[in-house]
PDB file of C-alpha atoms in Angstrom:
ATOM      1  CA  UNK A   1      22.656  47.557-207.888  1.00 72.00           C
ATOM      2  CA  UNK A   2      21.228  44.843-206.386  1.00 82.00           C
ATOM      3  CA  UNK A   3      17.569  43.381-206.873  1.00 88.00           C
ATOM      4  CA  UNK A   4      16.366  44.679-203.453  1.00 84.00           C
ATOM      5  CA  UNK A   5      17.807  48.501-204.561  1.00 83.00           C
ATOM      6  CA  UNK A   6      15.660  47.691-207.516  1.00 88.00           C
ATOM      7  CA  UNK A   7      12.486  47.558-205.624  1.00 90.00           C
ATOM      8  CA  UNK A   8      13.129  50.141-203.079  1.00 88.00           C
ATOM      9  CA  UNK A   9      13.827  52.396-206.050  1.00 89.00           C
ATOM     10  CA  UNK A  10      10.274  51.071-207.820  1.00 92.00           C
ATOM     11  CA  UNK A  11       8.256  51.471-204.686  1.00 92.00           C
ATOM     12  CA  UNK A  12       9.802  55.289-204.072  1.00 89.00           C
ATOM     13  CA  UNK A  13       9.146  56.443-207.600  1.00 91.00           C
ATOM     14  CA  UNK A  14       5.719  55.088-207.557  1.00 94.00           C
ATOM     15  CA  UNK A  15       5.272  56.242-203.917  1.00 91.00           C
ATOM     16  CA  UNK A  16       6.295  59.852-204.840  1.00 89.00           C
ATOM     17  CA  UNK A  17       4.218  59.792-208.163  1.00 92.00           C
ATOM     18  CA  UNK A  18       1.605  58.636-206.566  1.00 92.00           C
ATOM     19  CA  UNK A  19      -0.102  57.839-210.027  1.00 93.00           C
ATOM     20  CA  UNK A  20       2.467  56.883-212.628  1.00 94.00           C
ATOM     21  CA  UNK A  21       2.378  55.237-216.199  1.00 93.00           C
ATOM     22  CA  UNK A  22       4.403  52.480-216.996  1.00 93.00           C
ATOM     23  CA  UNK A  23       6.231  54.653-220.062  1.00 92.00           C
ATOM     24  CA  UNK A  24       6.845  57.664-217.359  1.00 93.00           C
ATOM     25  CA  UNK A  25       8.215  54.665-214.739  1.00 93.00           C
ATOM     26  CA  UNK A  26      10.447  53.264-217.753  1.00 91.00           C
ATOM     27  CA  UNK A  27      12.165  56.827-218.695  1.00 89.00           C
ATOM     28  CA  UNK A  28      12.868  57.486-215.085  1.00 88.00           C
ATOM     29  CA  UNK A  29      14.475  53.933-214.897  1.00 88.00           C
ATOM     30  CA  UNK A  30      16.266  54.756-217.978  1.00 85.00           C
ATOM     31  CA  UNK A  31      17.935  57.941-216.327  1.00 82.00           C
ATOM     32  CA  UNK A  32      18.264  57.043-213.012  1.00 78.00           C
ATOM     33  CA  UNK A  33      20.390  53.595-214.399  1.00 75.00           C
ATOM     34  CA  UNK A  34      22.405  55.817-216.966  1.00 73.00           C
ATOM     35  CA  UNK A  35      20.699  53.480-220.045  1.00 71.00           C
ATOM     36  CA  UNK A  36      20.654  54.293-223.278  1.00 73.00           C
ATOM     37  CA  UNK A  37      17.284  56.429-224.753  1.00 67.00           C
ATOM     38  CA  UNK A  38      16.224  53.259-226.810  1.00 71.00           C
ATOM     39  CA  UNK A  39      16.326  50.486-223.855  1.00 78.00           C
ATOM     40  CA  UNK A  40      13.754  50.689-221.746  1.00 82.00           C
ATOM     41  CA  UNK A  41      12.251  48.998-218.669  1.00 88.00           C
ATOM     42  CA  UNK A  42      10.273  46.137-220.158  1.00 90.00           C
ATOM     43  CA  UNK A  43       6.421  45.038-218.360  1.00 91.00           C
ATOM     44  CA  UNK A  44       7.527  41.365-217.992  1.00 94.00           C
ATOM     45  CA  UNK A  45      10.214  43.041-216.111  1.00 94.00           C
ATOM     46  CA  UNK A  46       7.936  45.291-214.213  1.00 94.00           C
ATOM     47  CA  UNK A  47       5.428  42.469-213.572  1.00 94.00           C
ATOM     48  CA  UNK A  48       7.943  40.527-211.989  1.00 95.00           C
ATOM     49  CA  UNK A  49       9.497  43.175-209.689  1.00 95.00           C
ATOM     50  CA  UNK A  50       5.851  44.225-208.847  1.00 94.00           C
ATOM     51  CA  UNK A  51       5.039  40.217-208.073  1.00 94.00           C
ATOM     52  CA  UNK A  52       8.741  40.465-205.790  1.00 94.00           C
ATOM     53  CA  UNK A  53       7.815  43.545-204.028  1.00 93.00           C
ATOM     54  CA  UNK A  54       4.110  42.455-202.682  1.00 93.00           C
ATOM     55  CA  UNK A  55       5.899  39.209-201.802  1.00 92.00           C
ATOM     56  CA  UNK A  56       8.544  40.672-199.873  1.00 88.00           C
ATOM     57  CA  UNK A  57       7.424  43.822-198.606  1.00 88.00           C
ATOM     58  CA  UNK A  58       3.688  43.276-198.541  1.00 90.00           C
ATOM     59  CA  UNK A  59       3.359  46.671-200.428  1.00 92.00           C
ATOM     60  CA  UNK A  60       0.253  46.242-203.218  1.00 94.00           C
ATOM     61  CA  UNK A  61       0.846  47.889-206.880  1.00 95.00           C
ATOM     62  CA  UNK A  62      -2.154  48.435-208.588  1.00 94.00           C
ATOM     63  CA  UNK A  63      -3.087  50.023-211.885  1.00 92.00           C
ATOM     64  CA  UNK A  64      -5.979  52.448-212.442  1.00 88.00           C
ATOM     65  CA  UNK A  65      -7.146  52.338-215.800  1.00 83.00           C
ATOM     66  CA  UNK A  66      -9.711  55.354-216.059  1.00 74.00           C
ATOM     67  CA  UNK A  67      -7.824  58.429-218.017  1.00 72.00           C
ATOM     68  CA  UNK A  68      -4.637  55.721-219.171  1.00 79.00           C
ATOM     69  CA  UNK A  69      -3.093  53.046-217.353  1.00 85.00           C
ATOM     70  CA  UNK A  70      -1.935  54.643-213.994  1.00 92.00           C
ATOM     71  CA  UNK A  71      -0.060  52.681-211.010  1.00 94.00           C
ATOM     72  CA  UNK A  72       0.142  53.908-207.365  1.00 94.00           C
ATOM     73  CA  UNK A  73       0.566  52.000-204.043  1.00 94.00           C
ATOM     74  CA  UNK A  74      -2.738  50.472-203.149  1.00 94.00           C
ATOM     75  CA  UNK A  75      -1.464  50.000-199.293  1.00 93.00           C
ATOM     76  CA  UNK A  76       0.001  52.988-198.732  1.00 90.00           C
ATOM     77  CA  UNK A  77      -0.403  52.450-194.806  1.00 90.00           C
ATOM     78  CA  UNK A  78       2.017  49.643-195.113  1.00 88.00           C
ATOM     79  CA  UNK A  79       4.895  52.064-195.618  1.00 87.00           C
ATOM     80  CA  UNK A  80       3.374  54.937-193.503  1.00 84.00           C
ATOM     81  CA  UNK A  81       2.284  52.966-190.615  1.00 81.00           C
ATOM     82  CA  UNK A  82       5.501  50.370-190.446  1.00 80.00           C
ATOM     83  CA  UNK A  83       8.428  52.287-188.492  1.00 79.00           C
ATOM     84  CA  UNK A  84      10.672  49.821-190.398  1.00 78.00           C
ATOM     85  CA  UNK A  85       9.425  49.709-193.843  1.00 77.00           C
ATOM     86  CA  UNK A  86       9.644  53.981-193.815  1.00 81.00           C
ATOM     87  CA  UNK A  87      12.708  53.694-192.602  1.00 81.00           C
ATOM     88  CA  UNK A  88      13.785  51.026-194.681  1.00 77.00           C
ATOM     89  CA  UNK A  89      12.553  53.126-198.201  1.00 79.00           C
ATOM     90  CA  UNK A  90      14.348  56.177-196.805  1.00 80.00           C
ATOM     91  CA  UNK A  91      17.290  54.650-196.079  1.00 78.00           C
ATOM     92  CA  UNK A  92      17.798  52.638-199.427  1.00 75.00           C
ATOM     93  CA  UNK A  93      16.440  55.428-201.503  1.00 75.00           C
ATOM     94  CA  UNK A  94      18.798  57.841-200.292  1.00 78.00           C
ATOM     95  CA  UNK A  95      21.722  55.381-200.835  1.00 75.00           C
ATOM     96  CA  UNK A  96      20.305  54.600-204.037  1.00 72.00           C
ATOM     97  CA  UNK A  97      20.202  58.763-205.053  1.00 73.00           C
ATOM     98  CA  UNK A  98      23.462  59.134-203.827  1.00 75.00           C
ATOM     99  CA  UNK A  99      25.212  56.443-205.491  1.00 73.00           C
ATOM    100  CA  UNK A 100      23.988  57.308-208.809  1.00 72.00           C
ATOM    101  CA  UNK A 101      25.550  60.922-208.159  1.00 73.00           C
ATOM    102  CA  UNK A 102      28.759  59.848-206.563  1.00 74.00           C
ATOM    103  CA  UNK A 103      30.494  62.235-208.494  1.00 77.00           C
ATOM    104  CA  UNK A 104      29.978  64.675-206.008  1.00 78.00           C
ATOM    105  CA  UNK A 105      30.112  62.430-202.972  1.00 74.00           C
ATOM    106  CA  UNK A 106      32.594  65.426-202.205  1.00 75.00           C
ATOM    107  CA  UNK A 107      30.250  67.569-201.282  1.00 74.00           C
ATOM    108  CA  UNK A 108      27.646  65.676-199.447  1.00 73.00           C
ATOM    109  CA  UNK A 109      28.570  64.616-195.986  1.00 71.00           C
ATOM    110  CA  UNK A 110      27.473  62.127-193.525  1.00 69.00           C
ATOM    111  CA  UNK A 111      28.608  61.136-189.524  1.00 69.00           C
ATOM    112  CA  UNK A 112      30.833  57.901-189.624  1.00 70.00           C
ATOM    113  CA  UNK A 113      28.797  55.203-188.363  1.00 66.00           C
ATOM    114  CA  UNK A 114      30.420  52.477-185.553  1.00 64.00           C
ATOM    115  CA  UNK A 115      30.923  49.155-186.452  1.00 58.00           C
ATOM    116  CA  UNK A 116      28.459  47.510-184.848  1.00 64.00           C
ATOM    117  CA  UNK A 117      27.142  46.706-188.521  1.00 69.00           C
ATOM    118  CA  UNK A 118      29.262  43.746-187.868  1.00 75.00           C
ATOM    119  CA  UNK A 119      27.186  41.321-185.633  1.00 88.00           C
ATOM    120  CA  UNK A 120      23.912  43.063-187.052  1.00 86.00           C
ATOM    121  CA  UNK A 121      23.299  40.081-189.644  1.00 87.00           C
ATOM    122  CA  UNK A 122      24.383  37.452-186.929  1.00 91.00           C
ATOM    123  CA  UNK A 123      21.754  38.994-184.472  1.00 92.00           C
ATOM    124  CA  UNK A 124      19.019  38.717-187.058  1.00 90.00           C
ATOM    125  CA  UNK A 125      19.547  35.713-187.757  1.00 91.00           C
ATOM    126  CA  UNK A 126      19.371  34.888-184.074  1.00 94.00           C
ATOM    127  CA  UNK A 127      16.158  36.653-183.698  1.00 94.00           C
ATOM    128  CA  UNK A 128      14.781  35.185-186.857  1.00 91.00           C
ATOM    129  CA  UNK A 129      15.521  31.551-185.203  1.00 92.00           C
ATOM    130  CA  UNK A 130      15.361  32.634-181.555  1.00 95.00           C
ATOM    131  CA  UNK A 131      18.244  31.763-181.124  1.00 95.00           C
ATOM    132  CA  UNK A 132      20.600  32.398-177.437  1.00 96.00           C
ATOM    133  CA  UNK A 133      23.797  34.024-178.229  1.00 96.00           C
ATOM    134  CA  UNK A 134      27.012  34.055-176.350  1.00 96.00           C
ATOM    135  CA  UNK A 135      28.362  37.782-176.644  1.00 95.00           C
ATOM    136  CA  UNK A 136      31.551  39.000-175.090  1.00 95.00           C
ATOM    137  CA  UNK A 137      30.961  42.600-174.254  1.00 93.00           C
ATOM    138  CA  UNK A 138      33.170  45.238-173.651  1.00 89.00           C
ATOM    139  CA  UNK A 139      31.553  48.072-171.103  1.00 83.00           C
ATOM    140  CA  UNK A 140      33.545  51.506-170.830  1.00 78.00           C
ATOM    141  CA  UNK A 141      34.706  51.121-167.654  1.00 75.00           C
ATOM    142  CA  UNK A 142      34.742  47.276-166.746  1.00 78.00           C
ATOM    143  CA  UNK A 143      36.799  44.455-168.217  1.00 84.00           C
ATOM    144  CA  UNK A 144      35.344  42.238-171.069  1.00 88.00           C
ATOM    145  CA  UNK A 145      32.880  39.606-169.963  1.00 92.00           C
ATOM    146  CA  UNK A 146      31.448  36.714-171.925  1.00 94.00           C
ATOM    147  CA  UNK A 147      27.921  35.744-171.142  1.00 95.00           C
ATOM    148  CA  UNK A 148      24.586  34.250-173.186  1.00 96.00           C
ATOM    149  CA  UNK A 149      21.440  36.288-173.822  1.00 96.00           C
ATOM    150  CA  UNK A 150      17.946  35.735-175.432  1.00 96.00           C
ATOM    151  CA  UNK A 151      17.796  38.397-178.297  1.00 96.00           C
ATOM    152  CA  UNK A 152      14.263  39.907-177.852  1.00 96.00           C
ATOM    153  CA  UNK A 153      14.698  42.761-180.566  1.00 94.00           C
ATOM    154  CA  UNK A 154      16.563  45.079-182.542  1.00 93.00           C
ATOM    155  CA  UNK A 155      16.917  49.412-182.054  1.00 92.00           C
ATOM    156  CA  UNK A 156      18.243  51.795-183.793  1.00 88.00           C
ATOM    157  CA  UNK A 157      19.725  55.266-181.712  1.00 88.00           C
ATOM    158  CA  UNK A 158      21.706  58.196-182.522  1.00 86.00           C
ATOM    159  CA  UNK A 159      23.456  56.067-185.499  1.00 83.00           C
ATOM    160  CA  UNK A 160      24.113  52.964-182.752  1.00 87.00           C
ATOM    161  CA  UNK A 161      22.375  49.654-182.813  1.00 90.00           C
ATOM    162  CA  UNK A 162      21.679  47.987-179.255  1.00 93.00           C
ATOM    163  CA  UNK A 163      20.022  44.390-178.780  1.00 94.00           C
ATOM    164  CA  UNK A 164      17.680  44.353-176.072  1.00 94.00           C
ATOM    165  CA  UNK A 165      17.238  41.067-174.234  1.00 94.00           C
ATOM    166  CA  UNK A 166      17.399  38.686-171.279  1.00 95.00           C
ATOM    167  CA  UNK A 167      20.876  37.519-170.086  1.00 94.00           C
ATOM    168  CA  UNK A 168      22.407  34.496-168.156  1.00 91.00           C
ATOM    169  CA  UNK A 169      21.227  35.795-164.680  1.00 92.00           C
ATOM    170  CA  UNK A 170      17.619  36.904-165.587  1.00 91.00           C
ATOM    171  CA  UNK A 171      17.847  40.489-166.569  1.00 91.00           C
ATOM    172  CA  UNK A 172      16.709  42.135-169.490  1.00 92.00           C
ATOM    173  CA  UNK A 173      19.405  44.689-170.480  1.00 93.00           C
ATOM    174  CA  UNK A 174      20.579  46.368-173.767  1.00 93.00           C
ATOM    175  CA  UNK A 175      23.796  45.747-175.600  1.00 94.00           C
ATOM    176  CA  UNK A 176      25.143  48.327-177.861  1.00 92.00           C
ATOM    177  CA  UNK A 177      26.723  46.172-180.458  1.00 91.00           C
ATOM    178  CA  UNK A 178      29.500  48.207-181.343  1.00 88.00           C
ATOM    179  CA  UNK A 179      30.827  47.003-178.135  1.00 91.00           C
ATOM    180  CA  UNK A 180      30.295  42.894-178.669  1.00 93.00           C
ATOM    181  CA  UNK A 181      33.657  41.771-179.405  1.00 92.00           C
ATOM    182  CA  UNK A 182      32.533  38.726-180.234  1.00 93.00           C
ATOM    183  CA  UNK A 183      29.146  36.588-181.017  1.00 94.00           C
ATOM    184  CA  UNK A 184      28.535  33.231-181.552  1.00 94.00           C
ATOM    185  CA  UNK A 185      25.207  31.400-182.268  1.00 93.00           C
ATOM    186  CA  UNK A 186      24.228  28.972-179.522  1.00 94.00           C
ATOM    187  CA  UNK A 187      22.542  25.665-180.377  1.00 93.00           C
ATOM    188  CA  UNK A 188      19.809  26.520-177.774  1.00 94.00           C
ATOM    189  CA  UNK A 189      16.791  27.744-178.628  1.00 95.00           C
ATOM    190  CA  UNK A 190      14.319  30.163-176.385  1.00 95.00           C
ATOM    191  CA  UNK A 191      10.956  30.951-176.644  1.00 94.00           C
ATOM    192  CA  UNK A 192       9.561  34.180-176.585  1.00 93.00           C
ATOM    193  CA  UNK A 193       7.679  36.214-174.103  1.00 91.00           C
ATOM    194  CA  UNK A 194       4.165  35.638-174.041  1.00 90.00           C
ATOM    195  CA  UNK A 195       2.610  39.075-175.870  1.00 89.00           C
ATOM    196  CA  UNK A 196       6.145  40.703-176.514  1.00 91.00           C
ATOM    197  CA  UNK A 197       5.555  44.014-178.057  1.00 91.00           C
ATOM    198  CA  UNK A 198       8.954  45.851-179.001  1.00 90.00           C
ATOM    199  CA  UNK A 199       7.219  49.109-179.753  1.00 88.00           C
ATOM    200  CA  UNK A 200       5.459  49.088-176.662  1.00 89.00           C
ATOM    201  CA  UNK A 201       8.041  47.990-174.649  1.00 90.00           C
ATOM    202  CA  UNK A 202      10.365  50.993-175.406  1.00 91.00           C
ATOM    203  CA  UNK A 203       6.964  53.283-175.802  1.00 90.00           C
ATOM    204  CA  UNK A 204       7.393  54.876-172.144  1.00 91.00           C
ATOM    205  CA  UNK A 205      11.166  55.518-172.853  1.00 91.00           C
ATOM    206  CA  UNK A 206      13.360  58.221-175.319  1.00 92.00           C
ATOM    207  CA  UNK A 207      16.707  56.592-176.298  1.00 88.00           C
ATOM    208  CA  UNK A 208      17.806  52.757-175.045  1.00 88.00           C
ATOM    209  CA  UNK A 209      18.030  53.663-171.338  1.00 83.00           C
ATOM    210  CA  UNK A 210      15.757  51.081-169.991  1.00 77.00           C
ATOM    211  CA  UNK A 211      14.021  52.799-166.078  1.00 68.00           C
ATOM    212  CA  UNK A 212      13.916  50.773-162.805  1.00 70.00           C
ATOM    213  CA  UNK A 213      11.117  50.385-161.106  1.00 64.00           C
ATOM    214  CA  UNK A 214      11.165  53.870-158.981  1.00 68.00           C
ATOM    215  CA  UNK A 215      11.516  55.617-162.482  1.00 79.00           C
ATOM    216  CA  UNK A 216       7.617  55.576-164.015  1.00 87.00           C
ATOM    217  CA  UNK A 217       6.775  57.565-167.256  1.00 91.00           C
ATOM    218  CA  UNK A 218       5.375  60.462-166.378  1.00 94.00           C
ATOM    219  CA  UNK A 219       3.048  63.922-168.078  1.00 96.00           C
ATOM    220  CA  UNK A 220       6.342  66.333-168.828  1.00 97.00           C
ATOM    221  CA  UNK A 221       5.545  70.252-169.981  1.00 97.00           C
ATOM    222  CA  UNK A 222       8.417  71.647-172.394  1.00 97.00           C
ATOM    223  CA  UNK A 223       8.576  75.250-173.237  1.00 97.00           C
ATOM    224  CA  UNK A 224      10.566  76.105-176.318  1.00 96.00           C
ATOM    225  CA  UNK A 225      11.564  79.644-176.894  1.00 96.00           C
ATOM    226  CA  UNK A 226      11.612  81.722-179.949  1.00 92.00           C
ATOM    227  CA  UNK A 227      12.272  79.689-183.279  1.00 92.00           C
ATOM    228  CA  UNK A 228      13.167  76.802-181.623  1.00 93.00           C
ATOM    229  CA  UNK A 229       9.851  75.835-181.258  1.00 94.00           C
ATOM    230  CA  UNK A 230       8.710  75.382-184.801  1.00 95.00           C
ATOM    231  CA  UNK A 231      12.567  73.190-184.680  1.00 93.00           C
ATOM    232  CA  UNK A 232      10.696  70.910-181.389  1.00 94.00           C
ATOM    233  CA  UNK A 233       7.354  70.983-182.922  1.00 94.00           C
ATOM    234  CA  UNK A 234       8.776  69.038-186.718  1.00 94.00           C
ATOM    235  CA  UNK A 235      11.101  66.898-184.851  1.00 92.00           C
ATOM    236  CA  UNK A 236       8.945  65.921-181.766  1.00 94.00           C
ATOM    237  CA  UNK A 237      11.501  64.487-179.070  1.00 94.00           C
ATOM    238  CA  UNK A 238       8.760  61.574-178.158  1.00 94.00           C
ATOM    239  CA  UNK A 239       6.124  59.511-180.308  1.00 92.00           C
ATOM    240  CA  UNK A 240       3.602  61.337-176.989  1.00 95.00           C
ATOM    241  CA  UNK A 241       4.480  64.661-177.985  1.00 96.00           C
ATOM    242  CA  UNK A 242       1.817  66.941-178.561  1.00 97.00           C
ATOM    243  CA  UNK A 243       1.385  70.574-179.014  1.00 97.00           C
ATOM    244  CA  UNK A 244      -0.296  72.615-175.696  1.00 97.00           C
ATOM    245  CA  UNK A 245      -0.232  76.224-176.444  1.00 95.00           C
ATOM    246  CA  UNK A 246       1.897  78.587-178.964  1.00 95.00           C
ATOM    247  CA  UNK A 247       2.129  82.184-177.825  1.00 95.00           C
ATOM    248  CA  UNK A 248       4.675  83.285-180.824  1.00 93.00           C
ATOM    249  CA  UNK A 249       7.259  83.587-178.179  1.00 94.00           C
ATOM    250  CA  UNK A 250       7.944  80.472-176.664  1.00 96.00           C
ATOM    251  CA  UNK A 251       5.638  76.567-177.210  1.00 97.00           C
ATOM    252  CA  UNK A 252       4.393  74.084-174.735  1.00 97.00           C
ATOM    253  CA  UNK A 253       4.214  70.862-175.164  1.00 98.00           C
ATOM    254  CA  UNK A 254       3.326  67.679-172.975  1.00 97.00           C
ATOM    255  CA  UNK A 255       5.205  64.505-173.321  1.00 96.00           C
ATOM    256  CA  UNK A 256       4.523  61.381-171.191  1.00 96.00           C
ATOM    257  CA  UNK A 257       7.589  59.872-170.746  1.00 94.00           C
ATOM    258  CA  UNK A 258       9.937  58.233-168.345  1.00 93.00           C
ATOM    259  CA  UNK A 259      12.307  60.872-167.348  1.00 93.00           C
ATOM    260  CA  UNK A 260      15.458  58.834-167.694  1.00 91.00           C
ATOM    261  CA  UNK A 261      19.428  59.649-167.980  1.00 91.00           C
ATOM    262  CA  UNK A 262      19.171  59.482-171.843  1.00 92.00           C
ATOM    263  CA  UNK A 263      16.048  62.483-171.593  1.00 94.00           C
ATOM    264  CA  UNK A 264      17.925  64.388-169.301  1.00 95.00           C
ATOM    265  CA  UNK A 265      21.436  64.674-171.702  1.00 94.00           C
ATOM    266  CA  UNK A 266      19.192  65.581-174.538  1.00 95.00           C
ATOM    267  CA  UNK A 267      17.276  68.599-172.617  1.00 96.00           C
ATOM    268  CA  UNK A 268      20.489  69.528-171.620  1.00 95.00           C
ATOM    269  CA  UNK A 269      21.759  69.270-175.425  1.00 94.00           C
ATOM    270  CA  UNK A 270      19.268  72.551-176.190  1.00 94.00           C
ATOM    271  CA  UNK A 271      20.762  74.770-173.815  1.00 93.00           C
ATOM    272  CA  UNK A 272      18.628  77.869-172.772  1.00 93.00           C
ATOM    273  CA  UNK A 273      16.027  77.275-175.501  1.00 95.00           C
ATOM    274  CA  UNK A 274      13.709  74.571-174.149  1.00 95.00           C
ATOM    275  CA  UNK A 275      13.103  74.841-170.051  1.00 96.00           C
ATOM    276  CA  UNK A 276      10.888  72.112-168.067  1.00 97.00           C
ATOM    277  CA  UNK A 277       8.215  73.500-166.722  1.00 97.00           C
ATOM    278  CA  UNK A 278       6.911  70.044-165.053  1.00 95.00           C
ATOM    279  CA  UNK A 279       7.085  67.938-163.024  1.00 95.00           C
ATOM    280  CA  UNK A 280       9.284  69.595-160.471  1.00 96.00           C
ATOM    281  CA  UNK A 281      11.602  66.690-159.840  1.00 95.00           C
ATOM    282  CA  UNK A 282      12.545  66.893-163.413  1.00 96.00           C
ATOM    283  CA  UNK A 283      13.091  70.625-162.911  1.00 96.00           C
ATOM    284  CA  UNK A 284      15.424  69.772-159.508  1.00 96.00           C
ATOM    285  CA  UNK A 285      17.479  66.972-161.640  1.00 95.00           C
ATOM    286  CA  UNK A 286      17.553  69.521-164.631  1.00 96.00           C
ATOM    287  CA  UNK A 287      18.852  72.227-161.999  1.00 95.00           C
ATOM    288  CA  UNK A 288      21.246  69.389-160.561  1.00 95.00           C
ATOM    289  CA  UNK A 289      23.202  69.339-163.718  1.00 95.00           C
ATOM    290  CA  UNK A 290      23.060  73.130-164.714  1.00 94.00           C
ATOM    291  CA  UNK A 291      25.090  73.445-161.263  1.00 94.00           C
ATOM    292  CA  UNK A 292      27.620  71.232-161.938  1.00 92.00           C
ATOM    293  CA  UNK A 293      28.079  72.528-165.321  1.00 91.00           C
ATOM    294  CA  UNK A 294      28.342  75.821-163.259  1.00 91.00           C
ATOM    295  CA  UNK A 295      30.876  74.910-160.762  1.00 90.00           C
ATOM    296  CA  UNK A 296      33.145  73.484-163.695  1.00 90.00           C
ATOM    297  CA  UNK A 297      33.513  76.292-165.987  1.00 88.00           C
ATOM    298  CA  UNK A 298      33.675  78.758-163.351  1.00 88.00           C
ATOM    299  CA  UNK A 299      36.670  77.198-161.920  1.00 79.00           C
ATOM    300  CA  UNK A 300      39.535  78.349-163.673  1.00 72.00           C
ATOM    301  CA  UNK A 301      41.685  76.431-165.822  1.00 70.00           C
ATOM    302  CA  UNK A 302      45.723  76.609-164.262  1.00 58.00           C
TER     303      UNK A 302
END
């Protein structure tokens, strides 16, 4: 385990406790490590990890002392609040949980990842240093093409990463990186856009699907039908999402949104259950693509 698992695994059991002791902190450490019952996870030890995390992570331990000696997470925002520091704590947690029961890594399954893993730490570094990059990228249904971009920021999509950022002719595009075949780190340097906000760049869009200029965000009403709209209304499909009206059969709810191609193939992914009710255009495309889907399974197969 490595001293960064370490913390993660610190800042979730505290974070779940809530309020902890230090003796209740040192047997979980002694049964989530597989110790023995007379070794235990010594305060200099804790002191220093505690030090490590606030350093790192900007995440504040503190002890209460009323009733015993008590820690919790004094910042508590700084994991709810930061998109990346949740999903950080998830992630290694849950790596952490299942490696200390890989004896039935049998039974718990997972989707295989692409490999774009592979030019994630170059990237970073890139964007630590902003740094141009020369990528040669490998579209579906073009030949291979080697060109240099400004890597504005990092995003994470149905278990793909994509660099968004500003290439050799003055576009800003995205770049799934399982599709770089290769990356090298340019001796140029770039500076950023004045008032660059990644969150609030991709705020108007879902997915990586960037919209030209005739595609705006927009006020979209969903209606989900039956159960699925308890399934909508825990896993809202936009950060805008919010809840209209509930009738017990079917949910509205009003998104404002950009409705781009990546939108449109997830609507499309619930079938029957969720139906736009506005704008109209959205209804037309949405009709569009029922038709199609029409035409090709009514045509029989030879």
């Amino acid at each position: 385990m490595t001293q960064t698992e370490k913390y993660i695994w610190l800042i979730d059991t505290i974070y779940k406790a809530k309020k902890i002791s230090l003796e209740d902190i040192s047997q979980q450490w002694r049964d989530y490590a597989g110790l023995n019952a007379d070794e235990k996870l010594h305060r200099a030890t804790f002191n220093r990890w505690k030090d490590e995390i606030f350093s790192q992570f900007g995440i504040m331990i503190s002890c209460k002392r009323a009733g015993g000696y008590k820690y919790y997470i004094e910042n508590p925002e700084v994991i709810e609040e930061n998109k990346l520091n949740k999903w950080m704590l998830d992630t290694i947690a849950t790596g952490n949980l299942i490696n200390s029961n890989i004896s039935i890594s049998d039974r718990i399954l997972v989707n295989k990842i692409p490999s774009g893993n592979d030019h994630l730490k170059s990237i970073i570094d890139a964007l630590k240093n902003n740094a141009r990059i020369e990528i040669t990228y490998q579209q579906f249904d073009l030949d291979s093409h080697t060109f240099a971009i400004n890597p504005y920021c990092l995003k994470l999509f149905e278990n793909r990463w994509y660099v968004l950022g500003k290439n050799n002719w003055g576009q800003i595009k995205i770049y799934c990186l399982d599709r770089i075949l290769k990356i090298k780190m340019l001796d140029a340097r770039f500076a950023m856009p004045k008032n660059f906000d990644a969150e609030r760049f991709f705020a108007p869009f879902f997915g990586v699907v960037i919209a030209d200029d005739e595609t705006k965000p927009t006020k979209i009403v969903l209606r989900a039908y039956d159960v699925h709209r308890h399934y909508i209304a825990s896993l809202p499909l936009h950060d805008s999402q919010r809840l209209i009206e509930d009738t017990g059969e079917y949910a509205d709810f009003e998104l404002y949104v950009a409705p781009t191609y990546d939108l449109v193939m997830k609507l499309l992914s619930f079938g029957a259950t969720i139906e736009v009710i506005k704008p109209v255009s959205l209804r037309n495309t949405m009709r569009g693509w029922v038709s199609e889907l029409y035409e090709m399974y009514s045509n029989r197969l030879s």
